[in-house]
Coordinates of C-alpha atoms in Angstrom, one line a residue:
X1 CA 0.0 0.0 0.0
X2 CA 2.9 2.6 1.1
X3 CA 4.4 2.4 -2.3
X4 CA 1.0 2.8 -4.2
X5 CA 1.2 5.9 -2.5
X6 CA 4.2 6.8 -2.7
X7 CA 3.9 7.0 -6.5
X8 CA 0.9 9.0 -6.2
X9 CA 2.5 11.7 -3.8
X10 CA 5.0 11.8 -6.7
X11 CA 7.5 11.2 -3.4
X12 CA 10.5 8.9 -3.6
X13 CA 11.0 9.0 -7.4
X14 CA 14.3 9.8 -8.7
X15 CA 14.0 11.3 -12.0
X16 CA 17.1 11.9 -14.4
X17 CA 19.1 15.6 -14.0
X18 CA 17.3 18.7 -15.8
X19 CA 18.4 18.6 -19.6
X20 CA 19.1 22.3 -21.5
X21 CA 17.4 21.0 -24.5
X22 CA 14.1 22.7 -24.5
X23 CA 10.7 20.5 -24.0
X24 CA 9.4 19.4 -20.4
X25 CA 11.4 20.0 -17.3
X26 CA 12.4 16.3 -16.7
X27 CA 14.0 16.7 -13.2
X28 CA 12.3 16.2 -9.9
X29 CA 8.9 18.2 -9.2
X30 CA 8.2 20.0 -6.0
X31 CA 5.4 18.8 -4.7
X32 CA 2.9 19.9 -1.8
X33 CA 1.1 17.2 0.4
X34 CA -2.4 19.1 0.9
X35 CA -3.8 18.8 4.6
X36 CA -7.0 19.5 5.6
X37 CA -7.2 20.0 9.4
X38 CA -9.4 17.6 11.2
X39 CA -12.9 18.5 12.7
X40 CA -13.4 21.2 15.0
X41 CA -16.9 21.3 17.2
X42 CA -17.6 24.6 14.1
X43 CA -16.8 21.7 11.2
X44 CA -19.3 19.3 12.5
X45 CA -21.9 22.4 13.5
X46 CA -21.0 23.2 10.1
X47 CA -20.6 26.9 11.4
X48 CA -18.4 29.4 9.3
X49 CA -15.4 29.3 10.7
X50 CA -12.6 31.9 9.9
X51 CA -8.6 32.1 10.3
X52 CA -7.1 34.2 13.1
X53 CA -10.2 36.8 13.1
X54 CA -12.6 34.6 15.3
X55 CA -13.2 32.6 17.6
X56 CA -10.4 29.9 16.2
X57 CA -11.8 26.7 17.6
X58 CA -9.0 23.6 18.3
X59 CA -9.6 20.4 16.6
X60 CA -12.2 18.0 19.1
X61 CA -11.7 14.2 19.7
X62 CA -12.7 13.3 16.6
X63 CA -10.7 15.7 14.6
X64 CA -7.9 14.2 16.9
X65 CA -8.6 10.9 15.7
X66 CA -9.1 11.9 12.1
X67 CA -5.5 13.4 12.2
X68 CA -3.8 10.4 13.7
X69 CA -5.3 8.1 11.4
X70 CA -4.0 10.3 8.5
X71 CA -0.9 10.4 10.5
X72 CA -0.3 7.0 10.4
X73 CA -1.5 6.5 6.6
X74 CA 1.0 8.6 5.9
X75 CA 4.2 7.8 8.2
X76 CA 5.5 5.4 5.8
X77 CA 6.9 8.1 3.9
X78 CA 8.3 10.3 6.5
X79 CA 12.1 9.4 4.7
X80 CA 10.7 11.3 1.7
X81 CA 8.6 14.5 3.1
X82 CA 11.4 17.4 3.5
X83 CA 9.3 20.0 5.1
X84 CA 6.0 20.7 6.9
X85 CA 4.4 24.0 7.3
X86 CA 1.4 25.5 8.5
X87 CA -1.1 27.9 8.8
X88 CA -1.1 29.7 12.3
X89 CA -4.7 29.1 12.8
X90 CA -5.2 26.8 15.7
X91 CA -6.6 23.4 14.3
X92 CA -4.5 23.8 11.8
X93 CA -1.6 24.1 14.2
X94 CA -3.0 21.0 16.4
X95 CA -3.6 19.3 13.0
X96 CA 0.6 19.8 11.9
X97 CA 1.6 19.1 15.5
X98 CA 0.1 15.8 15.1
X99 CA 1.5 15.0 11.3
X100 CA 5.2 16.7 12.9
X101 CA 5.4 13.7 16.1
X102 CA 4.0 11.2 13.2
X103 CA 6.2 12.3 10.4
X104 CA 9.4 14.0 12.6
X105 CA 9.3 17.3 11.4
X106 CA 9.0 20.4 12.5
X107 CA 6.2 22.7 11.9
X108 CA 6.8 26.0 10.8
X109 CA 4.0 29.0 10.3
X110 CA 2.7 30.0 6.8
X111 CA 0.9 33.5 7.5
X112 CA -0.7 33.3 4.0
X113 CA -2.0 30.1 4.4
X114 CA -5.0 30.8 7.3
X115 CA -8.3 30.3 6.5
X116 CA -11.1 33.2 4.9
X117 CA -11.7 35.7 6.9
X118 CA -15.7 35.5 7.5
X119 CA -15.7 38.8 9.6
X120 CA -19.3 39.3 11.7
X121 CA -20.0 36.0 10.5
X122 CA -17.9 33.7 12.4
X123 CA -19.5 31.3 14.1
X124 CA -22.5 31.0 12.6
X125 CA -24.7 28.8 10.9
X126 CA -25.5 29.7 7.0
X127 CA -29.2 29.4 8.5
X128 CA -28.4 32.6 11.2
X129 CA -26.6 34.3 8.2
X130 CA -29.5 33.8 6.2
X131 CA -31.9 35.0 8.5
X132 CA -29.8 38.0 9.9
X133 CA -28.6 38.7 6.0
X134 CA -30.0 38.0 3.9
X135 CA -29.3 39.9 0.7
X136 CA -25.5 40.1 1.9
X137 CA -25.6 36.4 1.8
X138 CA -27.2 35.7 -1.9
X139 CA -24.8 38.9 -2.9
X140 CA -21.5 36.9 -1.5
X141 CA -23.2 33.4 -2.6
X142 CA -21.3 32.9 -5.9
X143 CA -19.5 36.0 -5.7
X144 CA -15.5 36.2 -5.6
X145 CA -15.1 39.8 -5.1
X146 CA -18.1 40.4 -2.1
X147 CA -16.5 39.9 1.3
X148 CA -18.8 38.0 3.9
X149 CA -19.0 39.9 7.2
X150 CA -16.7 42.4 6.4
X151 CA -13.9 39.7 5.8
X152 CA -11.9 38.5 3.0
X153 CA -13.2 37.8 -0.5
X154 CA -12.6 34.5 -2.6
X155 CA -9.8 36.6 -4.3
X156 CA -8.3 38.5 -1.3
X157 CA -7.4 34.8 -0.2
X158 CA -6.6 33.9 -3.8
X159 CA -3.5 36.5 -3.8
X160 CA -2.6 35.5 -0.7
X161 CA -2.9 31.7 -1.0
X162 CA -0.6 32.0 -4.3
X163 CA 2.3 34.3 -2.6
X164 CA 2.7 31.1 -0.4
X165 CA 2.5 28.8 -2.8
X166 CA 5.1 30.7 -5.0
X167 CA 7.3 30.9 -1.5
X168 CA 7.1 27.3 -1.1
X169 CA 7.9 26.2 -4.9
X170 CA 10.9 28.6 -4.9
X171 CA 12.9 27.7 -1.3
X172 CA 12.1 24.2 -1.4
X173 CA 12.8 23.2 -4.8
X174 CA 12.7 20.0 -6.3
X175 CA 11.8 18.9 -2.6
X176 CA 8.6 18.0 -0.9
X177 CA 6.6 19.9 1.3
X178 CA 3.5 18.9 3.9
X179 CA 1.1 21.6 4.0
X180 CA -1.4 21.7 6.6
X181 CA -4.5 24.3 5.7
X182 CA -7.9 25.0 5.4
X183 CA -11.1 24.3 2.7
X184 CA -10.6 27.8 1.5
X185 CA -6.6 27.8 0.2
X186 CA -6.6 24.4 -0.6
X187 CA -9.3 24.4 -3.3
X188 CA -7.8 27.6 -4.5
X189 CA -4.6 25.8 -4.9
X190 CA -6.0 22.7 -6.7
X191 CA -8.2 25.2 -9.2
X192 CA -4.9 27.0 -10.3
X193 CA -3.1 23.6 -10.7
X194 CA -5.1 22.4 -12.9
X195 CA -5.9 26.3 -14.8
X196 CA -9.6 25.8 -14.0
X197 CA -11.5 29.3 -13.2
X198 CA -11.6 30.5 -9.3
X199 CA -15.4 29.5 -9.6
X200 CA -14.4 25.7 -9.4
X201 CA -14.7 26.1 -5.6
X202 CA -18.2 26.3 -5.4
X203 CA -17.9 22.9 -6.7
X204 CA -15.4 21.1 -5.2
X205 CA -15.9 19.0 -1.6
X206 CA -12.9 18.6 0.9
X207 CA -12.9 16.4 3.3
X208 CA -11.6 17.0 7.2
X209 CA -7.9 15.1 6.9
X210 CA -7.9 14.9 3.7
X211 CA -5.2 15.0 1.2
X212 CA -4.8 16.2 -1.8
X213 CA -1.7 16.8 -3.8
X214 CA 0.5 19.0 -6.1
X215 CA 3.4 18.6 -8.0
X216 CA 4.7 21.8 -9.4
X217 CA 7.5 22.2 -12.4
X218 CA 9.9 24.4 -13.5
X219 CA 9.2 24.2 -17.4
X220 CA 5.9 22.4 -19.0
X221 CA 5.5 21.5 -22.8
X222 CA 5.0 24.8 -23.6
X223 CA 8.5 26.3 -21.7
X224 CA 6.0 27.8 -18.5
X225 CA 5.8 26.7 -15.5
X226 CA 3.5 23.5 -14.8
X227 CA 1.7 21.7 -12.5
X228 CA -0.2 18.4 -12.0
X229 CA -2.7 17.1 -9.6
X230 CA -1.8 13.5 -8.4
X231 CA -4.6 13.3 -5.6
X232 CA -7.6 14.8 -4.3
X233 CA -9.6 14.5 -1.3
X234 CA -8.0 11.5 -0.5
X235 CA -8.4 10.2 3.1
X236 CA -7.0 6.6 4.6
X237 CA -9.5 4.1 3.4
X238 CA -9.2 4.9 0.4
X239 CA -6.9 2.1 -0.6
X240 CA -8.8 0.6 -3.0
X241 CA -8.9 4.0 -5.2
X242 CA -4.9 4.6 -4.6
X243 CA -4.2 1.2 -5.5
X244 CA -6.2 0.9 -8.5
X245 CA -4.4 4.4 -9.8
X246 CA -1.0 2.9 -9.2
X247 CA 2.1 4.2 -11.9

């Protein structure tokens, strides 16, 4: 099983030394390990719940447990993860500390990589929202330029989700990097890796504990940079899919 997913993290593959013949960058990707924190009592409520601007909930028992289980999914491949960074909001944090005593790494902080801000909205249930505002809410339903509550928009995270990512490709080159983060960056992350519009959000799922992930390239078929998405939403389980998609 560890080396079914091995080849899908695109971890542990030695590829041959980049060529200065132009074409595809043939040398080793860097690729981010996507991870959703696990539940928080707001999660299971399913409360909006912001980064650093509210009430910033910790992960329950469950979350605890849904953590540890991805934990140990993924431990097998602790020899091949370089780097494991975070956002600073707190299950998030609680999340990495878990992965970082699983894994041995360290967690650092990734500013850029908190959840939306949902301003006055924090906390609450789309049914309050709805209820207290209720043409705010259908304008931001939809909407990547309306911020909820006084927060962040879809794009205000957007800008600041791709300055980390362009951090991360940059200093860890060629590496790969665990990236524990929230429903918010992380779909904004898979939609640019695969050039589909910011509006792909609305229709993508994300499981608590779930990973997805990202390998990024210097140079694509066209001489840009490229990226491809080996896995989404995958949680442990999931075997039978991982194994099936085996290279």
């Amino acid at each position: 099983m560890q080396s079914d997913l091995g080849a899908h993290l695109g971890v542990g593959i030695v590829s041959s030394s980049k060529s200065n013949q132009p074409g595809p960058d043939i040398s080793a990707p860097t690729t981010l390990i996507l991870i959703r924190h696990g539940q928080t009592d707001h999660t299971s409520q399913m409360l909006f719940s912001s980064g650093l601007g509210g009430a910033n909930p910790g992960l329950n028992d469950h979350g605890r447990d849904q953590v540890s289980q991805t934990a140990t999914w993924l431990a097998g491949l602790a020899d091949q993860i370089d780097v494991l960074v975070t956002s600073p909001v707190k299950r998030a944090e609680e999340t990495a500390a878990i992965l970082g005593h699983a894994l041995e790494l360290e967690p650092t902080i990734e500013h850029d990589l908190a959840e939306m801000d949902f301003g006055t909205w924090d906390g609450l249930s789309f049914a309050e929202v709805a209820e207290r505002e209720p043409e705010a809410l259908r304008t931001w339903m939809g909407s990547l330029t309306v911020t909820p509550g006084g927060g962040e928009s879809f794009r205000d995270v957007e800008a600041r989700v791709l300055r980390a990512r362009d951090r991360l490709v940059t200093e860890h080159r060629g590496k790969t990097v665990m990236v524990v983060s929230h429903v918010t960056p992380i779909k904004t992350l898979v939609a640019h890796s695969v050039d589909a519009p910011l509006t792909s959000l609305f229709r993508m799922e994300l499981t608590p504990a779930s990973v997805s992930v990202i390998s990024h390239y210097e140079r694509g078929p066209d001489g840009n940079p490229a990226s491809s998405l080996r896995l989404y939403n995958a949680r442990p389980g999931d075997d039978v899919v991982l194994s099936r998609h085996h290279h």
